[in-house]
């Protein structure tokens, strides 16, 4: 593998892990080595869209079309980038050119459908009935919105009235996580259907982030109130709540025929802003979860220590670490900070040594065996011969 392909592979890995700026840097490195490769521009165009840089995405997509005019993917990239800029006519033209190269490309077909709908006004704000009731999906979103509203009320009660009343604080805390658990169970049931006793269903369930969120909610539902634990959940749910609330206001605006959308939403709530928020929330939640783990460790030095909560919570983090890129990044950030402090010239050598051993131990705990590794291990041991 040459240097350009190595940079592209690195960029793909960053992209899959949600580290889009690092992906852009890696694809840029690949382009600097081989500026004639359309794939590098295509990948960077997709990464630019993830960080809401539609203009740069369009530039790269046009370069893809220039370098490989017969490649449908370039037109798909161009159409998507133009659509983000709300240049629906240009996006439609790009999709049509791509379909002339490949009439069966699903992405181009979907893009053309969306661009055509946007041009014809089909993408206008929904009515309240359409948004909240007309379909099963609409009803479920409304149900989730109601649960999230109650969660926010419980959160506010805990941090306001709960300060003067321990019983109210305990009730608000438990109620918050009870509602969260109901929300996650409902989502899993809606998303995955009736439970099935087979490996494929179990694997989908385990890999769903909602399952990990459910375990988090159950853990703190039955624990003593721990205020910091509220923040990862409320950060994750608040952005969904606000997004649906914005859709509700747009629906009301559409029903009343007012100009609220023009004067407020085009400035305050554009789609790209919400896209950026959705992108950043998982990383924020992961950072908060690591902070909770550290605070539980520090509490061992106080009379409020809770060994059982500490052990169960870190076991949950261990499981999540193996499947969550955001949590891996959060721990990597923590590792950089601790390493800098532990190996500081003024730090005693024993601190650095102890941290290195602790880090190695934790790495072994979360290591995933390579395929065939467990089977190969016994054969690598010396065999015992009985004479």
Coordinates of C-alpha atoms in Angstrom, one line a residue:
X1 CA 0.0 0.0 0.0
X2 CA 1.5 3.3 -1.0
X3 CA 1.4 6.5 1.1
X4 CA -1.7 7.9 -0.6
X5 CA -3.7 4.8 0.0
X6 CA -2.5 4.5 3.5
X7 CA -3.7 8.1 4.2
X8 CA -7.1 7.3 2.6
X9 CA -7.4 4.2 4.7
X10 CA -6.7 6.2 7.8
X11 CA -9.2 8.8 6.7
X12 CA -11.9 6.1 6.2
X13 CA -11.2 4.8 9.7
X14 CA -11.5 8.4 11.2
X15 CA -14.8 8.8 9.2
X16 CA -16.3 5.6 10.6
X17 CA -15.3 6.7 14.1
X18 CA -17.0 10.0 13.7
X19 CA -13.8 12.0 13.7
X20 CA -14.6 14.0 10.6
X21 CA -12.0 16.7 10.8
X22 CA -9.3 14.1 11.2
X23 CA -10.8 12.3 8.2
X24 CA -10.6 15.5 6.2
X25 CA -7.0 16.0 7.1
X26 CA -6.1 12.4 6.1
X27 CA -7.9 12.7 2.7
X28 CA -6.2 16.0 2.1
X29 CA -2.9 14.3 2.7
X30 CA -3.8 11.6 0.2
X31 CA -4.8 14.3 -2.3
X32 CA -1.5 16.1 -1.8
X33 CA 0.3 12.8 -2.7
X34 CA -1.9 11.8 -5.6
X35 CA -4.1 14.8 -6.8
X36 CA -5.4 12.7 -9.8
X37 CA -7.4 10.2 -7.7
X38 CA -11.1 11.0 -7.8
X39 CA -11.9 8.7 -4.8
X40 CA -9.9 10.9 -2.4
X41 CA -11.9 14.0 -3.4
X42 CA -15.1 12.0 -3.2
X43 CA -14.3 10.8 0.3
X44 CA -13.3 14.3 1.4
X45 CA -16.5 15.7 0.0
X46 CA -18.5 13.4 2.1
X47 CA -16.5 14.3 5.2
X48 CA -16.9 18.0 4.5
X49 CA -20.7 17.6 4.6
X50 CA -20.4 15.9 8.0
X51 CA -18.9 19.2 9.4
X52 CA -21.4 21.3 7.5
X53 CA -18.9 22.7 5.0
X54 CA -21.2 22.3 1.9
X55 CA -19.2 24.8 -0.3
X56 CA -16.0 22.8 0.1
X57 CA -18.0 19.6 -0.5
X58 CA -19.3 21.0 -3.7
X59 CA -15.8 22.0 -4.9
X60 CA -14.5 18.5 -4.2
X61 CA -17.5 16.8 -5.9
X62 CA -17.0 18.9 -9.0
X63 CA -13.4 17.8 -9.0
X64 CA -14.6 14.1 -8.8
X65 CA -16.8 14.7 -11.9
X66 CA -14.0 16.4 -13.7
X67 CA -11.5 13.5 -13.0
X68 CA -14.0 10.6 -13.6
X69 CA -17.0 11.9 -15.6
X70 CA -18.3 8.3 -16.1
X71 CA -18.4 7.5 -12.4
X72 CA -21.9 7.9 -11.0
X73 CA -20.7 8.4 -7.4
X74 CA -19.3 11.8 -8.4
X75 CA -22.7 13.0 -9.5
X76 CA -24.2 11.6 -6.3
X77 CA -21.7 13.6 -4.2
X78 CA -22.3 16.7 -6.2
X79 CA -26.1 16.5 -6.0
X80 CA -26.0 15.9 -2.2
X81 CA -23.7 18.8 -1.7
X82 CA -25.8 21.1 -3.8
X83 CA -29.0 19.9 -2.0
X84 CA -27.4 20.9 1.3
X85 CA -26.9 24.4 -0.1
X86 CA -30.6 24.4 -1.0
X87 CA -29.7 24.6 -4.7
X88 CA -32.4 22.1 -5.6
X89 CA -32.5 22.7 -9.3
X90 CA -28.7 22.2 -9.6
X91 CA -28.9 19.2 -7.4
X92 CA -31.7 17.7 -9.6
X93 CA -29.5 18.3 -12.7
X94 CA -26.5 16.5 -11.1
X95 CA -28.6 13.5 -10.1
X96 CA -30.1 13.3 -13.6
X97 CA -26.6 13.3 -15.1
X98 CA -25.5 10.6 -12.8
X99 CA -28.6 8.5 -13.7
X100 CA -27.6 8.8 -17.3
X101 CA -24.4 7.0 -16.4
X102 CA -26.2 4.4 -14.2
X103 CA -30.0 4.1 -14.3
X104 CA -30.1 1.7 -11.4
X105 CA -28.1 3.7 -8.8
X106 CA -30.3 3.8 -5.7
X107 CA -28.6 6.8 -4.2
X108 CA -29.0 8.9 -7.3
X109 CA -32.7 7.8 -7.5
X110 CA -33.3 8.8 -3.9
X111 CA -31.5 12.1 -4.4
X112 CA -33.5 13.0 -7.5
X113 CA -36.7 12.2 -5.7
X114 CA -35.8 14.5 -2.8
X115 CA -34.6 17.3 -5.1
X116 CA -37.8 17.1 -7.2
X117 CA -39.9 17.1 -4.0
X118 CA -38.1 20.2 -2.7
X119 CA -38.6 22.0 -6.0
X120 CA -42.3 21.2 -6.1
X121 CA -42.8 22.2 -2.5
X122 CA -43.6 18.7 -1.2
X123 CA -40.9 19.3 1.4
X124 CA -42.9 22.1 3.1
X125 CA -43.6 21.9 6.8
X126 CA -46.1 19.2 7.8
X127 CA -49.4 19.9 9.4
X128 CA -49.8 19.1 13.1
X129 CA -51.9 16.0 12.3
X130 CA -49.3 14.8 9.8
X131 CA -46.5 15.4 12.3
X132 CA -48.1 13.9 15.4
X133 CA -50.7 11.4 14.4
X134 CA -51.2 10.3 10.8
X135 CA -48.6 7.5 10.8
X136 CA -47.3 5.0 13.3
X137 CA -44.0 6.7 13.1
X138 CA -45.6 10.1 13.8
X139 CA -47.5 8.6 16.8
X140 CA -44.3 7.1 18.2
X141 CA -42.3 10.3 17.9
X142 CA -45.1 12.2 19.7
X143 CA -45.0 9.5 22.4
X144 CA -41.3 10.0 22.8
X145 CA -41.7 13.7 22.8
X146 CA -44.1 13.4 25.8
X147 CA -41.7 11.1 27.7
X148 CA -38.8 13.5 27.1
X149 CA -40.9 16.5 28.3
X150 CA -41.6 14.6 31.5
X151 CA -37.9 13.8 31.9
X152 CA -37.0 17.4 31.5
X153 CA -39.5 18.3 34.2
X154 CA -38.0 15.7 36.5
X155 CA -34.5 17.1 35.8
X156 CA -35.5 20.6 36.6
X157 CA -37.3 19.5 39.8
X158 CA -34.2 17.7 40.9
X159 CA -31.9 20.7 40.5
X160 CA -34.4 23.3 41.9
X161 CA -37.0 22.2 44.4
X162 CA -35.1 19.0 45.2
X163 CA -32.3 21.0 46.9
X164 CA -34.7 21.8 49.8
X165 CA -36.4 18.4 50.0
X166 CA -34.3 15.2 49.9
X167 CA -37.4 13.1 49.4
X168 CA -38.4 15.2 46.3
X169 CA -34.9 15.0 45.0
X170 CA -34.9 11.2 45.3
X171 CA -38.3 11.0 43.7
X172 CA -37.3 13.3 40.8
X173 CA -34.1 11.4 40.3
X174 CA -35.7 8.0 40.2
X175 CA -38.6 9.2 38.0
X176 CA -36.1 10.7 35.5
X177 CA -34.4 7.4 35.0
X178 CA -37.6 5.4 35.1
X179 CA -38.9 7.6 32.2
X180 CA -35.6 7.2 30.4
X181 CA -35.8 3.4 30.7
X182 CA -39.3 3.4 29.4
X183 CA -38.2 5.5 26.5
X184 CA -35.3 3.2 25.6
X185 CA -37.3 0.0 25.9
X186 CA -40.0 1.6 23.7
X187 CA -37.5 2.6 21.1
X188 CA -35.9 -0.9 21.1
X189 CA -39.3 -2.6 20.7
X190 CA -40.3 -0.1 17.9
X191 CA -37.0 -0.3 16.1
X192 CA -36.3 -4.1 16.3
X193 CA -39.8 -5.5 16.6
X194 CA -41.0 -8.5 18.6
X195 CA -38.1 -10.1 20.5
X196 CA -36.7 -13.2 18.8
X197 CA -34.6 -16.0 20.3
X198 CA -31.9 -16.0 17.7
X199 CA -28.3 -14.7 17.4
X200 CA -29.0 -12.1 14.7
X201 CA -31.6 -10.4 16.8
X202 CA -29.5 -10.5 19.9
X203 CA -26.5 -9.0 18.1
X204 CA -28.6 -6.2 16.7
X205 CA -29.9 -5.5 20.2
X206 CA -26.5 -5.5 21.8
X207 CA -25.0 -3.2 19.2
X208 CA -27.8 -0.7 19.4
X209 CA -26.7 2.4 21.5
X210 CA -30.2 2.5 23.0
X211 CA -29.4 -0.8 24.8
X212 CA -26.4 0.7 26.5
X213 CA -28.4 3.8 27.4
X214 CA -31.1 1.5 28.8
X215 CA -28.5 -0.3 31.0
X216 CA -27.2 3.1 32.2
X217 CA -30.8 4.2 33.1
X218 CA -31.5 1.0 34.9
X219 CA -28.3 1.3 36.9
X220 CA -29.1 4.7 38.2
X221 CA -32.8 4.2 38.6
X222 CA -32.1 1.8 41.4
X223 CA -29.2 3.7 42.9
X224 CA -29.1 6.6 45.4
X225 CA -29.4 10.0 43.7
X226 CA -26.2 11.0 41.9
X227 CA -26.8 14.3 40.2
X228 CA -23.9 14.0 37.7
X229 CA -25.5 10.9 36.2
X230 CA -28.4 13.0 34.9
X231 CA -26.4 15.0 32.5
X232 CA -25.4 12.4 29.8
X233 CA -29.0 11.4 29.4
X234 CA -30.5 14.8 29.4
X235 CA -27.9 16.0 26.9
X236 CA -28.8 13.2 24.5
X237 CA -32.5 13.5 24.9
X238 CA -32.7 17.3 25.0
X239 CA -31.5 17.6 21.4
X240 CA -34.2 15.2 20.2
X241 CA -36.8 17.1 22.3
X242 CA -35.7 20.4 20.8
X243 CA -35.7 19.1 17.3
X244 CA -39.3 17.8 17.6
X245 CA -40.4 21.0 19.3
X246 CA -39.0 22.9 16.4
X247 CA -41.0 20.8 14.0
X248 CA -44.1 21.4 16.1
X249 CA -43.6 25.1 15.9
X250 CA -43.1 24.9 12.1
X251 CA -46.3 22.9 11.8
X252 CA -48.2 25.4 13.9
X253 CA -46.7 28.2 11.7
X254 CA -47.8 26.3 8.6
X255 CA -51.3 25.8 10.0
X256 CA -51.7 29.5 10.9
X257 CA -50.2 30.7 7.7
X258 CA -47.8 33.0 9.6
X259 CA -44.3 34.2 8.7
X260 CA -42.7 32.7 11.8
X261 CA -40.6 30.4 9.7
X262 CA -39.1 33.3 7.6
X263 CA -38.4 35.5 10.5
X264 CA -37.2 33.0 13.1
X265 CA -36.5 29.5 11.9
X266 CA -34.4 30.4 8.9
X267 CA -32.0 32.2 11.3
X268 CA -32.3 30.3 14.5
X269 CA -32.9 26.7 13.5
X270 CA -31.5 25.8 10.1
X271 CA -31.0 22.2 9.3
X272 CA -27.2 22.4 9.3
X273 CA -27.2 23.7 12.8
X274 CA -29.2 20.7 14.1
X275 CA -26.9 18.4 12.0
X276 CA -23.9 19.9 13.8
X277 CA -25.6 19.4 17.2
X278 CA -26.5 15.8 16.5
X279 CA -22.9 15.2 15.5
X280 CA -21.4 16.6 18.7
X281 CA -23.8 15.2 21.3
X282 CA -22.5 11.6 21.3
X283 CA -19.0 12.9 22.0
X284 CA -20.2 15.1 24.8
X285 CA -22.2 12.3 26.3
X286 CA -19.1 10.0 26.2
X287 CA -17.0 12.7 27.9
X288 CA -19.7 13.0 30.6
X289 CA -19.8 9.3 31.1
X290 CA -16.0 9.1 31.6
X291 CA -16.3 12.0 34.1
X292 CA -18.9 10.1 36.1
X293 CA -16.6 7.1 36.2
X294 CA -13.7 9.3 37.5
X295 CA -16.0 11.0 40.1
X296 CA -17.1 7.6 41.4
X297 CA -13.4 6.6 41.9
X298 CA -12.7 9.9 43.7
X299 CA -15.7 9.3 46.0
X300 CA -13.8 6.3 47.4
X301 CA -12.0 8.9 49.5
X302 CA -15.2 10.2 51.0
X303 CA -17.8 8.7 53.3
X304 CA -20.3 8.7 50.4
X305 CA -18.4 6.0 48.5
X306 CA -20.4 3.3 46.8
X307 CA -18.3 0.3 45.9
X308 CA -21.2 -1.6 44.2
X309 CA -22.2 1.3 42.0
X310 CA -18.5 1.9 41.1
X311 CA -17.9 -1.8 40.0
X312 CA -21.1 -2.1 38.0
X313 CA -20.7 1.3 36.3
X314 CA -17.1 0.6 35.2
X315 CA -18.2 -2.8 33.9
X316 CA -20.8 -1.0 31.9
X317 CA -18.2 1.4 30.6
X318 CA -16.0 -1.6 29.7
X319 CA -18.7 -3.0 27.5
X320 CA -19.5 0.3 25.9
X321 CA -15.8 1.0 25.3
X322 CA -15.6 -2.0 23.0
X323 CA -18.5 -0.8 20.7
X324 CA -18.5 3.0 21.0
X325 CA -16.0 5.1 19.0
X326 CA -17.0 8.2 21.0
X327 CA -16.2 6.5 24.3
X328 CA -12.8 5.4 22.9
X329 CA -12.1 8.9 21.9
X330 CA -13.1 10.2 25.4
X331 CA -10.7 7.8 27.1
X332 CA -8.0 8.7 24.6
X333 CA -8.3 12.3 25.5
X334 CA -8.2 11.4 29.2
X335 CA -5.1 9.3 28.6
X336 CA -3.3 12.2 27.0
X337 CA -4.0 14.4 30.0
X338 CA -3.0 11.8 32.6
X339 CA 0.1 10.7 30.6
X340 CA 1.3 14.3 30.4
X341 CA 0.9 14.7 34.2
X342 CA 2.2 11.3 35.2
X343 CA 5.4 11.6 33.1
X344 CA 6.0 15.3 33.9
X345 CA 9.7 15.9 34.9
X346 CA 8.5 16.9 38.3
X347 CA 6.3 13.9 38.8
X348 CA 7.9 11.0 40.8
X349 CA 8.9 8.1 38.5
X350 CA 6.7 5.7 40.5
X351 CA 3.6 7.6 39.3
X352 CA 4.4 7.0 35.6
X353 CA 5.3 3.4 36.3
X354 CA 2.1 2.8 38.1
X355 CA 0.0 4.5 35.4
X356 CA 1.7 2.4 32.7
X357 CA 0.8 -0.8 34.5
X358 CA -2.7 0.3 35.2
X359 CA -3.1 1.3 31.5
X360 CA -1.8 -2.1 30.3
X361 CA -4.2 -3.9 32.7
X362 CA -7.2 -1.9 31.4
X363 CA -6.2 -2.5 27.8
X364 CA -6.2 -6.2 28.4
X365 CA -9.6 -6.0 30.0
X366 CA -11.2 -4.4 26.9
X367 CA -9.1 -6.2 24.2
X368 CA -11.1 -8.1 21.7
X369 CA -9.5 -11.4 20.5
X370 CA -8.7 -11.7 16.9
X371 CA -10.6 -14.3 14.9
X372 CA -9.2 -17.7 15.6
X373 CA -6.9 -16.4 18.4
X374 CA -8.7 -18.3 21.2
X375 CA -8.6 -21.5 19.2
X376 CA -5.0 -21.1 18.3
X377 CA -3.9 -20.5 21.9
X378 CA -4.0 -24.1 23.1
X379 CA -2.0 -25.4 20.2
X380 CA 0.7 -22.8 20.9
X381 CA 1.4 -24.4 24.3
X382 CA 3.8 -27.2 24.7
X383 CA 2.1 -30.6 24.6
X384 CA 2.5 -33.0 27.4
X385 CA 3.7 -36.5 26.4
X386 CA 2.7 -39.4 28.5
X387 CA 5.3 -42.2 28.1

